[in-house]
Coordinates of C-alpha atoms in Angstrom, one line a residue:
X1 CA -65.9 -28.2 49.0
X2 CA -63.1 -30.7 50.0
X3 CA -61.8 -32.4 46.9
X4 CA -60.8 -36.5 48.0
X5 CA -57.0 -37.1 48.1
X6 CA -56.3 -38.5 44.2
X7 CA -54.4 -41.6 44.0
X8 CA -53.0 -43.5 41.3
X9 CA -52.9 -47.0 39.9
X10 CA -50.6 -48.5 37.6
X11 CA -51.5 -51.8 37.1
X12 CA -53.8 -54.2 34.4
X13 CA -57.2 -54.8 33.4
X14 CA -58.8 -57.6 33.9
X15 CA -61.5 -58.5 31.0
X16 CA -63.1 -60.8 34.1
X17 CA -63.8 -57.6 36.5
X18 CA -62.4 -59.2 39.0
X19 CA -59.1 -58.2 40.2
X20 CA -56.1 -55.4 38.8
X21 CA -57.7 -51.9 37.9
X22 CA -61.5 -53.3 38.3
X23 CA -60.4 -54.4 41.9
X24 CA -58.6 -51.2 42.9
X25 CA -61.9 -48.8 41.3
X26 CA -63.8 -50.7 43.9
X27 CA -61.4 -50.0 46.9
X28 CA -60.9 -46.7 46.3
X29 CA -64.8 -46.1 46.1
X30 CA -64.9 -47.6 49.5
X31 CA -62.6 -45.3 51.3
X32 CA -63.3 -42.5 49.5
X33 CA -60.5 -41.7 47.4
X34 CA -60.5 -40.7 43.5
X35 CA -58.7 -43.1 42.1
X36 CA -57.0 -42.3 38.1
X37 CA -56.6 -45.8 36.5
X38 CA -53.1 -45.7 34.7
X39 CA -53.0 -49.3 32.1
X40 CA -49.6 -50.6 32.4
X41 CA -51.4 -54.6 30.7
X42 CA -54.0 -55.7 29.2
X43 CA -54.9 -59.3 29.8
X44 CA -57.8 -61.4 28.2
X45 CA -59.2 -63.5 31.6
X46 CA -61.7 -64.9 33.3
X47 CA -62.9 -66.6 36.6
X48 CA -60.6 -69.7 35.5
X49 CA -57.5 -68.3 33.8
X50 CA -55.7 -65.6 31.5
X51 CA -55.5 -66.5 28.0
X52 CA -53.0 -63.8 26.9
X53 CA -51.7 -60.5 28.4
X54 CA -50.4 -57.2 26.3
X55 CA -48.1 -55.0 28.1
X56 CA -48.5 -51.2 27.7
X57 CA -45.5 -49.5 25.3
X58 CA -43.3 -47.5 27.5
X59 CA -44.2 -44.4 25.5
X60 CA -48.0 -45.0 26.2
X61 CA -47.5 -45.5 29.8
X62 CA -45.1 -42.3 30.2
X63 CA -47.9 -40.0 28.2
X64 CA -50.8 -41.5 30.7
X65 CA -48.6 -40.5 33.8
X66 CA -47.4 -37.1 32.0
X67 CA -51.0 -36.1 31.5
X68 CA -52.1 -37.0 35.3
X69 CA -49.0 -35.0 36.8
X70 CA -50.2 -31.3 36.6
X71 CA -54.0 -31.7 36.6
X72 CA -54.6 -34.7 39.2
X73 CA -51.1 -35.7 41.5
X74 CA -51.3 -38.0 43.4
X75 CA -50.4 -38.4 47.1
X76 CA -50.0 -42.0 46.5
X77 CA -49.1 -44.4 44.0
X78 CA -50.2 -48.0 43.9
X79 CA -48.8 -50.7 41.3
X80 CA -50.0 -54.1 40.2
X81 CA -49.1 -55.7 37.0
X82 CA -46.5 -53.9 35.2
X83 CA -45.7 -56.1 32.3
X84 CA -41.8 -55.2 31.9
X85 CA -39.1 -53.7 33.2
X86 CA -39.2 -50.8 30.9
X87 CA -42.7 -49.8 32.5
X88 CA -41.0 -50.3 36.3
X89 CA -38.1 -47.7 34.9
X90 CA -40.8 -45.0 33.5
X91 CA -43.0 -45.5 37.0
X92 CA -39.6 -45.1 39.2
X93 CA -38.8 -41.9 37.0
X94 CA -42.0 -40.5 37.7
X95 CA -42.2 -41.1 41.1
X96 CA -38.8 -39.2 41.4
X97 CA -40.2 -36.4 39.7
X98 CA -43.2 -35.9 41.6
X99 CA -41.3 -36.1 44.7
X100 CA -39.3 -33.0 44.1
X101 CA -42.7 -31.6 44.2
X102 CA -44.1 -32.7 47.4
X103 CA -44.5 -36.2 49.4
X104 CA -45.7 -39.0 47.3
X105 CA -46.3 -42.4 48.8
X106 CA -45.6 -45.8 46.3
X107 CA -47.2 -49.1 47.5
X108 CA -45.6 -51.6 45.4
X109 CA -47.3 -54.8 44.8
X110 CA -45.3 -57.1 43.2
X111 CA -47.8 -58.5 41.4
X112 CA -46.1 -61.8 39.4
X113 CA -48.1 -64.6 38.7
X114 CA -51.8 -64.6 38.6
X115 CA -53.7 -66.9 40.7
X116 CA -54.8 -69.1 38.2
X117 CA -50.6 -69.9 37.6
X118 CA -50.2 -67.4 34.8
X119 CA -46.6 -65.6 34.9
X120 CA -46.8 -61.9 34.8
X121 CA -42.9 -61.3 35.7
X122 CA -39.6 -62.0 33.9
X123 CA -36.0 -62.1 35.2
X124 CA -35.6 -58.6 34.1
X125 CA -38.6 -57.2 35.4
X126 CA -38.1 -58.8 38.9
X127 CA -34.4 -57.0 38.8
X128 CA -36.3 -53.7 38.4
X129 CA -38.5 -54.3 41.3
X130 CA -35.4 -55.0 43.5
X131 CA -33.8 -51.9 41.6
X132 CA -36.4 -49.2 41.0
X133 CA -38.8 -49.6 43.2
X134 CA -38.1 -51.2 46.4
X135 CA -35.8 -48.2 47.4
X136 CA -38.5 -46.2 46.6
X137 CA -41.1 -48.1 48.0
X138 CA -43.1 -46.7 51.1
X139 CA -45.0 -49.7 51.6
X140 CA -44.7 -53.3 49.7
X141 CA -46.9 -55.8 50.3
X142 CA -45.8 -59.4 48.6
X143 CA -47.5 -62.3 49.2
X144 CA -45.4 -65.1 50.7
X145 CA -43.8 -66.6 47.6
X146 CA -43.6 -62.7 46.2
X147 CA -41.4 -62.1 48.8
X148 CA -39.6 -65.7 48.4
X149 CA -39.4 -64.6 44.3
X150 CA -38.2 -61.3 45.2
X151 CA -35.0 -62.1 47.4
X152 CA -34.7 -65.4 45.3
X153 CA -34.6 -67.7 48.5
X154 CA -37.5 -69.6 49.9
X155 CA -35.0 -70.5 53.1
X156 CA -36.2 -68.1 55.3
X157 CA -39.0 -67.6 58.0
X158 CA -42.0 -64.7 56.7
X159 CA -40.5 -61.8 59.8
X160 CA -37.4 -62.7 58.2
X161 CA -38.1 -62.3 54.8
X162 CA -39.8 -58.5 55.5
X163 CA -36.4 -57.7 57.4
X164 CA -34.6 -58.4 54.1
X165 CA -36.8 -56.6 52.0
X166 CA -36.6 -53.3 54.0
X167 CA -32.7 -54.0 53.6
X168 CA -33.7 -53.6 49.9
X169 CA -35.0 -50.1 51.1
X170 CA -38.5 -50.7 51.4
X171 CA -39.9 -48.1 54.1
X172 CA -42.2 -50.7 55.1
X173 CA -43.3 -54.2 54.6
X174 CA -47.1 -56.1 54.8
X175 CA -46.7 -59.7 54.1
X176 CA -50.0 -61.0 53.2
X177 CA -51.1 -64.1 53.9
X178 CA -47.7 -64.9 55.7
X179 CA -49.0 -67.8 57.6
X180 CA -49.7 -69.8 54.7
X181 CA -46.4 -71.8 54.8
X182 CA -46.3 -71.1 59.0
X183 CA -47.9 -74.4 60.7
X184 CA -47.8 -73.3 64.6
X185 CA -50.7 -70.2 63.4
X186 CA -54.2 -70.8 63.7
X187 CA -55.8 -71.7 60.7
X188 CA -58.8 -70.4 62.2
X189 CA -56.9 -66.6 61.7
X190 CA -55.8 -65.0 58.8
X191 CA -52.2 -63.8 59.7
X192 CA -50.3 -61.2 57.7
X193 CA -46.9 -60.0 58.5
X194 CA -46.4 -56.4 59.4
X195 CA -42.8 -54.6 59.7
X196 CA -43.1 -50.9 59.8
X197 CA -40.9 -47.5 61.4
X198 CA -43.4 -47.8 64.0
X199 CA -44.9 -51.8 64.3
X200 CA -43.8 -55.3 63.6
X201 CA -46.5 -58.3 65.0
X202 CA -48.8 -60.4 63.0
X203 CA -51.7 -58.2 61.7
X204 CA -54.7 -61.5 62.3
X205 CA -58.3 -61.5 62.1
X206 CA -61.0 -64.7 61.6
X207 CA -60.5 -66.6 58.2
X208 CA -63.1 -66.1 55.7
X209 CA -64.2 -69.4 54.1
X210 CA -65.0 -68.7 51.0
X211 CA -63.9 -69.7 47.6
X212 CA -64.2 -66.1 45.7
X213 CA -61.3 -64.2 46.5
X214 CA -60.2 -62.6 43.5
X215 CA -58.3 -59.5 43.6
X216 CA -57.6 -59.9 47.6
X217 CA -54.1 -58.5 47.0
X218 CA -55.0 -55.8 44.6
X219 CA -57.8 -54.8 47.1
X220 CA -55.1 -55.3 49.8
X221 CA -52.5 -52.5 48.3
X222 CA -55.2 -50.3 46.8
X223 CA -56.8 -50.5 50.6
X224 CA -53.7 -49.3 51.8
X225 CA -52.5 -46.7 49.6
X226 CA -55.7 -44.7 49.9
X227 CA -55.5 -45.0 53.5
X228 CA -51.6 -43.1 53.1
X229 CA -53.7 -40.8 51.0
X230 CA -55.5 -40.2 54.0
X231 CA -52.8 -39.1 55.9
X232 CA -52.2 -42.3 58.0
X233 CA -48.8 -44.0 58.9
X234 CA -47.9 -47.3 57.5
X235 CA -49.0 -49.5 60.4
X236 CA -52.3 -47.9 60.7
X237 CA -52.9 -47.8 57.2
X238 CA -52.2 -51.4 57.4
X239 CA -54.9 -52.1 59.7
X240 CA -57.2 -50.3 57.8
X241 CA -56.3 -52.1 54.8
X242 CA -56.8 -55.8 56.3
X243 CA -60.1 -54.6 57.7
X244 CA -61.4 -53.0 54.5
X245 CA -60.1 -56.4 52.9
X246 CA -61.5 -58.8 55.0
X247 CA -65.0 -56.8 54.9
X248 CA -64.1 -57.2 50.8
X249 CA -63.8 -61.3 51.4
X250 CA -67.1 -61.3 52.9
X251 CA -68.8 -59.9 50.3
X252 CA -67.6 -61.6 47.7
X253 CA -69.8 -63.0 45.0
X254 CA -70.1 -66.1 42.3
X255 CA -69.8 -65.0 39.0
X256 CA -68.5 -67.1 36.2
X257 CA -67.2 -70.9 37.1
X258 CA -64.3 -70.5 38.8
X259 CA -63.2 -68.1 41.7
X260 CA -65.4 -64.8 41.9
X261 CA -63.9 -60.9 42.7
X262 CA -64.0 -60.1 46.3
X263 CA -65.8 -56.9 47.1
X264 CA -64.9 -53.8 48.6
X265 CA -67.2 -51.7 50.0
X266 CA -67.7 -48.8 52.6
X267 CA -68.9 -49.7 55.9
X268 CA -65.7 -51.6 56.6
X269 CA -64.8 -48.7 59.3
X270 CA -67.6 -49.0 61.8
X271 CA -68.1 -52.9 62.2
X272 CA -66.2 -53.9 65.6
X273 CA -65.7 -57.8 64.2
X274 CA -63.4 -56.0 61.6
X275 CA -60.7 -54.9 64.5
X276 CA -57.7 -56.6 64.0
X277 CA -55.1 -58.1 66.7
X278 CA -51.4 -57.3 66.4
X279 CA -49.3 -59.3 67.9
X280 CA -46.5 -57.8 70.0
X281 CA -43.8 -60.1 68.2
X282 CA -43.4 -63.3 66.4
X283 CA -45.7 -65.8 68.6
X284 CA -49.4 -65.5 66.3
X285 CA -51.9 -63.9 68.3
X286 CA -54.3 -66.2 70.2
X287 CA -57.8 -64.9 69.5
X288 CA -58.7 -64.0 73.2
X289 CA -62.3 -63.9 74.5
X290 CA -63.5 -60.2 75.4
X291 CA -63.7 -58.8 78.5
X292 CA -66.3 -56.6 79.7
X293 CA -66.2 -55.9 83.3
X294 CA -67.3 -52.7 85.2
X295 CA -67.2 -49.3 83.4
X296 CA -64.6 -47.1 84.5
X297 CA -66.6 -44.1 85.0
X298 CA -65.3 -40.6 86.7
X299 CA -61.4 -41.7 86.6
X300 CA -58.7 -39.4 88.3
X301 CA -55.2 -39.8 88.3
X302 CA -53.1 -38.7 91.3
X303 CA -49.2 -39.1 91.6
X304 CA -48.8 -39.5 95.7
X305 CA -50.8 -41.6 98.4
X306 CA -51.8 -38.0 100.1
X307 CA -53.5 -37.4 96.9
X308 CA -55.6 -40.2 96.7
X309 CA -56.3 -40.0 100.1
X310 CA -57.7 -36.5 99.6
X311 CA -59.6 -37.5 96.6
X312 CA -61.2 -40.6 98.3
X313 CA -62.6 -38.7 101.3
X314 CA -64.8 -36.5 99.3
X315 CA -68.0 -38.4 99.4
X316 CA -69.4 -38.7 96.2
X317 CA -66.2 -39.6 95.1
X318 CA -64.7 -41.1 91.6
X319 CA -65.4 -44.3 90.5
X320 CA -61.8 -45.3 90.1
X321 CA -58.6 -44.2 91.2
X322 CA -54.8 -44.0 89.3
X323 CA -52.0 -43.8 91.2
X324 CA -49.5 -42.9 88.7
X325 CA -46.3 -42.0 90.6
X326 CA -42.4 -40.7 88.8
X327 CA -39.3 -42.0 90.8
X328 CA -37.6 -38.6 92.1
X329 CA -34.1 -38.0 91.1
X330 CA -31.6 -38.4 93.9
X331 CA -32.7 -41.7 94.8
X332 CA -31.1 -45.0 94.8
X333 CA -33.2 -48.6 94.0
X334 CA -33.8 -49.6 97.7
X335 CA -35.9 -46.6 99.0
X336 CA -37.6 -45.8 95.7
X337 CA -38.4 -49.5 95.7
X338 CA -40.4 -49.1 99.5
X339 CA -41.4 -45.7 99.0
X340 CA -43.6 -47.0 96.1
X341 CA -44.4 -50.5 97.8
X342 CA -45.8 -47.9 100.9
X343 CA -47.5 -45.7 98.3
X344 CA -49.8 -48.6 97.0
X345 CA -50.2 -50.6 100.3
X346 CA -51.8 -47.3 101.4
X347 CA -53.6 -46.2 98.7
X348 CA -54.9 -49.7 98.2
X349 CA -56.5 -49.2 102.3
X350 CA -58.2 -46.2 101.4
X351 CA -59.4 -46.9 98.0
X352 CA -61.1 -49.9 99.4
X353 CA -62.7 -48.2 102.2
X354 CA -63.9 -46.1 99.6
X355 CA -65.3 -49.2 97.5
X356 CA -63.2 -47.7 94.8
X357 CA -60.8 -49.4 92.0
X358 CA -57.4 -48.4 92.4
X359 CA -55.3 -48.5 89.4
X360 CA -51.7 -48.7 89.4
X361 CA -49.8 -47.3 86.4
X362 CA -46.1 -48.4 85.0
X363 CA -45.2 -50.3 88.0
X364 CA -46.8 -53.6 88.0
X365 CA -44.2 -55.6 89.6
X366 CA -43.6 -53.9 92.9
X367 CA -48.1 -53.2 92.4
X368 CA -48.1 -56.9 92.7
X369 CA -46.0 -57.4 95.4
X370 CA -47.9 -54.7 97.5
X371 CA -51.0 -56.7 96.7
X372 CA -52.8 -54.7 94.1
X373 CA -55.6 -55.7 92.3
X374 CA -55.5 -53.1 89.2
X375 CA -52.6 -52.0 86.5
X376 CA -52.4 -50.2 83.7
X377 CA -49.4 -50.1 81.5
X378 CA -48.3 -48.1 78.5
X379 CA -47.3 -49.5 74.9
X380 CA -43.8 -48.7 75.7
X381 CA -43.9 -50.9 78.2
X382 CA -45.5 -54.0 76.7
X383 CA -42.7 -54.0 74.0
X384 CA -40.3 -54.1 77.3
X385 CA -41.9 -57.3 78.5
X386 CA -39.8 -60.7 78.3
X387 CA -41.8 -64.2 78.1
X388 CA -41.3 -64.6 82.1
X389 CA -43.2 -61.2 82.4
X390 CA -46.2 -62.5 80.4
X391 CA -46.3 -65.3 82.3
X392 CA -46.4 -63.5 85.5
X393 CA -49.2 -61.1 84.2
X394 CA -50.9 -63.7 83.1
X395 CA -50.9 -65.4 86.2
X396 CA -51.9 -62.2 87.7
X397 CA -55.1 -62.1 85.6
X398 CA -56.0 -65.6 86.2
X399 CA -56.1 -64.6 89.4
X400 CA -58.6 -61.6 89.1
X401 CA -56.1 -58.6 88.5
X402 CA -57.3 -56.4 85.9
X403 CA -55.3 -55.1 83.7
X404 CA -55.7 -51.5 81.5
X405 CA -53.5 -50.4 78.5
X406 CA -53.1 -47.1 77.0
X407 CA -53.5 -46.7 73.4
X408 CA -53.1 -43.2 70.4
X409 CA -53.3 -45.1 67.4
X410 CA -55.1 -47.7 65.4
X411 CA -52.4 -50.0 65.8
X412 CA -51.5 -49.5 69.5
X413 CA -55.7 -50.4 69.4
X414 CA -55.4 -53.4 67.8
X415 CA -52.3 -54.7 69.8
X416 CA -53.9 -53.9 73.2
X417 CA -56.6 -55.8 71.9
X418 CA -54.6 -58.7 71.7
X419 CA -54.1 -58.9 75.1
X420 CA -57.9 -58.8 75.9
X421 CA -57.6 -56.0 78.7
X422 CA -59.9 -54.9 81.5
X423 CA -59.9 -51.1 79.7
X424 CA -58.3 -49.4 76.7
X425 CA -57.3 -45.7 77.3
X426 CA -57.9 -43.0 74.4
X427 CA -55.8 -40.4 74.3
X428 CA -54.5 -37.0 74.1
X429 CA -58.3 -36.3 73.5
X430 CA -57.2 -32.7 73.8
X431 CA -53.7 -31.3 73.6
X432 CA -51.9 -32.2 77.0
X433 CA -49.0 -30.2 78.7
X434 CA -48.2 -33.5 81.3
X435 CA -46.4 -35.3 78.6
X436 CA -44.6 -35.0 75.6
X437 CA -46.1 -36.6 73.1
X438 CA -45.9 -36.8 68.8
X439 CA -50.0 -37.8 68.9
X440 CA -52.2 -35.0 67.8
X441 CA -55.6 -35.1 69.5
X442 CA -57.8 -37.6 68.6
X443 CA -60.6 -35.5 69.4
X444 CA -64.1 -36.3 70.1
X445 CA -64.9 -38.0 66.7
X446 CA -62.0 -40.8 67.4
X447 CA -63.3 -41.4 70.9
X448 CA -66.6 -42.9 69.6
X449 CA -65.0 -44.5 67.1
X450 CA -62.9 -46.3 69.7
X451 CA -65.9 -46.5 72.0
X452 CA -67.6 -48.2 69.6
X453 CA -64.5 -50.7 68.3
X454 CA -62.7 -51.5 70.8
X455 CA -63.7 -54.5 72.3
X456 CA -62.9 -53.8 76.0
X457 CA -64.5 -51.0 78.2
X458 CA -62.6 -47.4 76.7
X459 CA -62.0 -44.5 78.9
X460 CA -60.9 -40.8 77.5
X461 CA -57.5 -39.2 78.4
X462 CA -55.8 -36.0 77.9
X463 CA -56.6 -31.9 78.2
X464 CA -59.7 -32.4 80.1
X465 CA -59.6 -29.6 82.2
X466 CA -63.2 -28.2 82.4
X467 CA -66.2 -30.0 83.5
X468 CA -68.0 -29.6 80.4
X469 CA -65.2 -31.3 78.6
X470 CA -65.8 -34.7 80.7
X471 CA -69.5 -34.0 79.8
X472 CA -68.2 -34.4 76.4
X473 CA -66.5 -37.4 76.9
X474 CA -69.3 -39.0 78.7
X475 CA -71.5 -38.2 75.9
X476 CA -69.6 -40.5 72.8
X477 CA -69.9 -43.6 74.3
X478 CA -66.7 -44.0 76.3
X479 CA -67.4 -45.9 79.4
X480 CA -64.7 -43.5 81.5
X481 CA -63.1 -40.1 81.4
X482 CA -59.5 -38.7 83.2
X483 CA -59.5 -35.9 85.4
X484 CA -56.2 -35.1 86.1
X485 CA -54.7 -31.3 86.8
X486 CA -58.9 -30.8 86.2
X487 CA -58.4 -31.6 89.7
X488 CA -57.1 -28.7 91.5
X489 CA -55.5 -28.2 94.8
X490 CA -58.6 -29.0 96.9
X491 CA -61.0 -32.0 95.5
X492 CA -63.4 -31.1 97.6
X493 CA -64.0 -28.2 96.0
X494 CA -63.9 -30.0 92.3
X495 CA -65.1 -33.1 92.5
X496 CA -68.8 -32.3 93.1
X497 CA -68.9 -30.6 89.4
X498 CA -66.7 -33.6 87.7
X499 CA -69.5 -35.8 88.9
X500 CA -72.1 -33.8 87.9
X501 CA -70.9 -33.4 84.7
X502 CA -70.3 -37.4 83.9
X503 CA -73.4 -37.6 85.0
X504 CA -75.4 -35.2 82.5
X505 CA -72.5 -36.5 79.6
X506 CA -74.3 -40.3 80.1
X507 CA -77.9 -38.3 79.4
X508 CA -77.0 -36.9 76.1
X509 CA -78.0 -38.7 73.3
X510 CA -74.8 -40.7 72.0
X511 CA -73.4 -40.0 68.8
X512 CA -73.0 -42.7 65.6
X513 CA -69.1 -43.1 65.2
X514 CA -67.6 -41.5 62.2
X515 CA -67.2 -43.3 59.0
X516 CA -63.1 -43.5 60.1
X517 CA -61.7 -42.1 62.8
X518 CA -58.9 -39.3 61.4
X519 CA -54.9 -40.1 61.5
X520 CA -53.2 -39.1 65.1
X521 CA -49.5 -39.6 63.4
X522 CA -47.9 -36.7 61.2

């Protein structure tokens, strides 16, 4: 049997239940972690405020670690309150020891006053965070005036305050609740500030009015180091972390007279209102309305217009076409440019014949010009886009032209959802040879799961290459599957089982999404 990834928590009780070590058991229940409570402080508090606070003796602190290390590592640390600088020094000691032994991932949360106004940080002890353990920090996650505490300057903007704390060495950065101080954001959105190897954007999803949220940051980092744990990047674990949050904020409850413990519970993973946006900068994402159009169905990709042209005269043919075409070598801007322009103007004449959708991939400004009425573009080329380009896809969309995006991870998910697309690709379902790519498969299991999140139509990509495999597809809920080398030489000769084979994938009984999808990042 499969033991759960152990983490650990260094951090304080709280006599009220609600937020420290009694938050962070109640997170790492929900995602299915084991989670070894480590007592750095003791406070005496309540709902309204904390009447005293003990700090754990170095020594003790050092003997709780030393009697975790050989029976229960971790693969992640998370800390809350501390209570000196002495206990930051033993924690950074530790974590350098149990590095020699293997990866180890720290979340720091600074945690230095409590919401009721009580200080839990001294000069000294904020020096060790900057000291200790931001250069040895995978992930910290400050509130706004954390962070302003932490660089001791409240004179910059919240992208620019992560930027300085990863110059401090921290791997990573989550800014909660970054739009707090940030007028021009929705206060209909909870925005949090994300600057990771791999994403920066505001992290956003619908406020929750309510006036329990105690222990939203410890639930926050604890959220986030189990999903490390898991095996998950920093900007996915992220998302999972503001989703298992937000579900937290919802089910918060009174108890006492002041502000009751949020709540964090499992189920977080398979509700589709819990998808964050991600921004793709610093402008805070505009909570677009969804968009469910056709279903993409039997979708082939082709890289010439003799290709489609064979595909299209087989009769029953796909339900939408790709033209996905690489500029040769050897050729200079003005015939690549007409070559292409002639490629989709003919393409475009036969697909419609057909009363298929043609799709044009990477390309979209010379696809507009040569009048087409589909695109789908790649993450990499999103982050290429200036303002004038959004405004010109925009204008394109206003105008009817549907627009797909490609996405292999949970944040590349939730910043094509952002953009409120016409279809979100899944992919490598199965390993691929056409590309080179770091993504391992997401499999079967993380195509339902996208099926059933995403909130635009989802069509499978990637090492399909038997009929049975599109079956597959077909069969978890995605609305489309890729057929590309599956193909072969003569689609007349293929296409009749492709079809076939969507079709019987549609009859099968769908699958329920898994819990979590698994991690597609090393």
């Amino acid at each position: 049997m499969n033991q759960p990834p152990v983490i650990w928590s260094v951090a304080g009780t709280d006599s009220g239940g609600g937020a420290g070590l009694s938050a962070d058991q109640r997170t790492a229940d929900a995602l299915g972690v084991h989670l070894c409570p480590v007592v750095a402080a003791v406070t005496a508090q309540n709902t309204v405020a904390v009447t005293h606070i003990h700090t754990t003796p170095p020594e003790l602190l050092d003997a709780q670690l030393a009697a975790l290390a050989d029976d229960l590592p971790p693969r992640a640390i998370k800390t809350g309150l501390l209570g000196s600088a002495a206990n930051a020094r033993v924690l950074a000691r530790w974590v350098d020891r149990l590095r020699e032994r293997g990866p180890l991932a720290l979340v720091v949360d600074p945690v230095l006053r409590a919401s009721t106004g009580a200080a839990f940080a001294d000069a000294e002890l904020l020096a060790a965070y900057r000291n200790e353990l931001l250069p040895r920090s995978t992930v910290i996650t400050p509130n706004q005036r954390e962070a302003q505490a932490l660089l001791g300057t409240a004179d910059q903007d919240v992208p620019a305050q992560a930027g300085a704390l990863r110059a401090l060495g921290a791997q990573a950065v989550c800014i909660t609740g970054g739009d707090a101080a940030t007028p021009a954001l929705s206060r209909t959105l909870s925005h949090d500030w994300l600057d990771t190897p791999h994403a920066r954007g505001w992290l956003a999803l619908p406020r929750v009015d309510t006036p329990h949220h105690h222990g939203t940051g410890c639930t926050f980092a604890s959220a986030l180091a189990a999903a490390l744990a898991l095996g998950w990047v920093a900007a996915d674990a992220a998302v999972l972390a503001k989703m298992a949050t937000t579900h937290a904020l919802r089910h918060a409850r009174a108890v006492g007279s002041g502000a009751g413990p949020v709540v964090a519970r499992a189920g977080f993973g398979t509700d589709p209102t819990l998808l964050p946006r991600l921004s793709l900068g610093y402008q805070p994402v505009a909570w677009r309305a969804t968009r469910r159009g056709r279903d993409p169905g039997l979708y082939a990709i082709v890289n010439s217009a003799e290709r489609a042209e064979a595909v299209l005269r087989v009769r029953p043919t796909v339900d939408t076409l790709q033209l996905r075409m690489k500029r040769p070598t050897h050729i200079d801007d003005t015939r690549w440019s007409q070559q292409l322009h002639d490629a989709i103007v003919r393409s475009q004449r036969a697909a419609d014949a057909a009363g298929v959708t043609l799709v044009v991939n990477d390309h979209w400004h010379t696809a507009l010009r040569a009048g087409a009425r589909a695109l789908h573009l790649g993450q990499e080329d999103l982050l290429t886009l200036t303002p004038a380009d959004h405004a010109t896809l925009q204008a394109a969309r206003d105008r009817g032209v549907e627009l797909g995006l490609s996405s292999h991870s949970l944040w590349e998910l939730c910043r094509a959802a952002a953009l409120a697309p016409d279809l979100i690709a899944c992919g490598p379902i199965w390993p691929t040879t056409t590309k080179n790519m770091p993504w391992h498969p997401q499999g079967l299991d993380n195509l339902a799961w996208w099926a059933h999140m995403a909130p635009a139509p989802v069509v499978g990509i990637g090492g399909v290459l038997e009929p049975g495999q599109l079956a597959d597809i077909a069969a978890t809920g995605a609305a489309g599957g890729c057929v590309v080398r599956g193909l072969g030489k003569d689609p007349v000769l293929t296409l009749p089982a492709w079809r076939a084979a969507w079709r019987k994938g549609l009859a099968r009984r769908k699958p329920p999404p898994p819990e979590l999808p698994h991690p597609t990042l090393a």
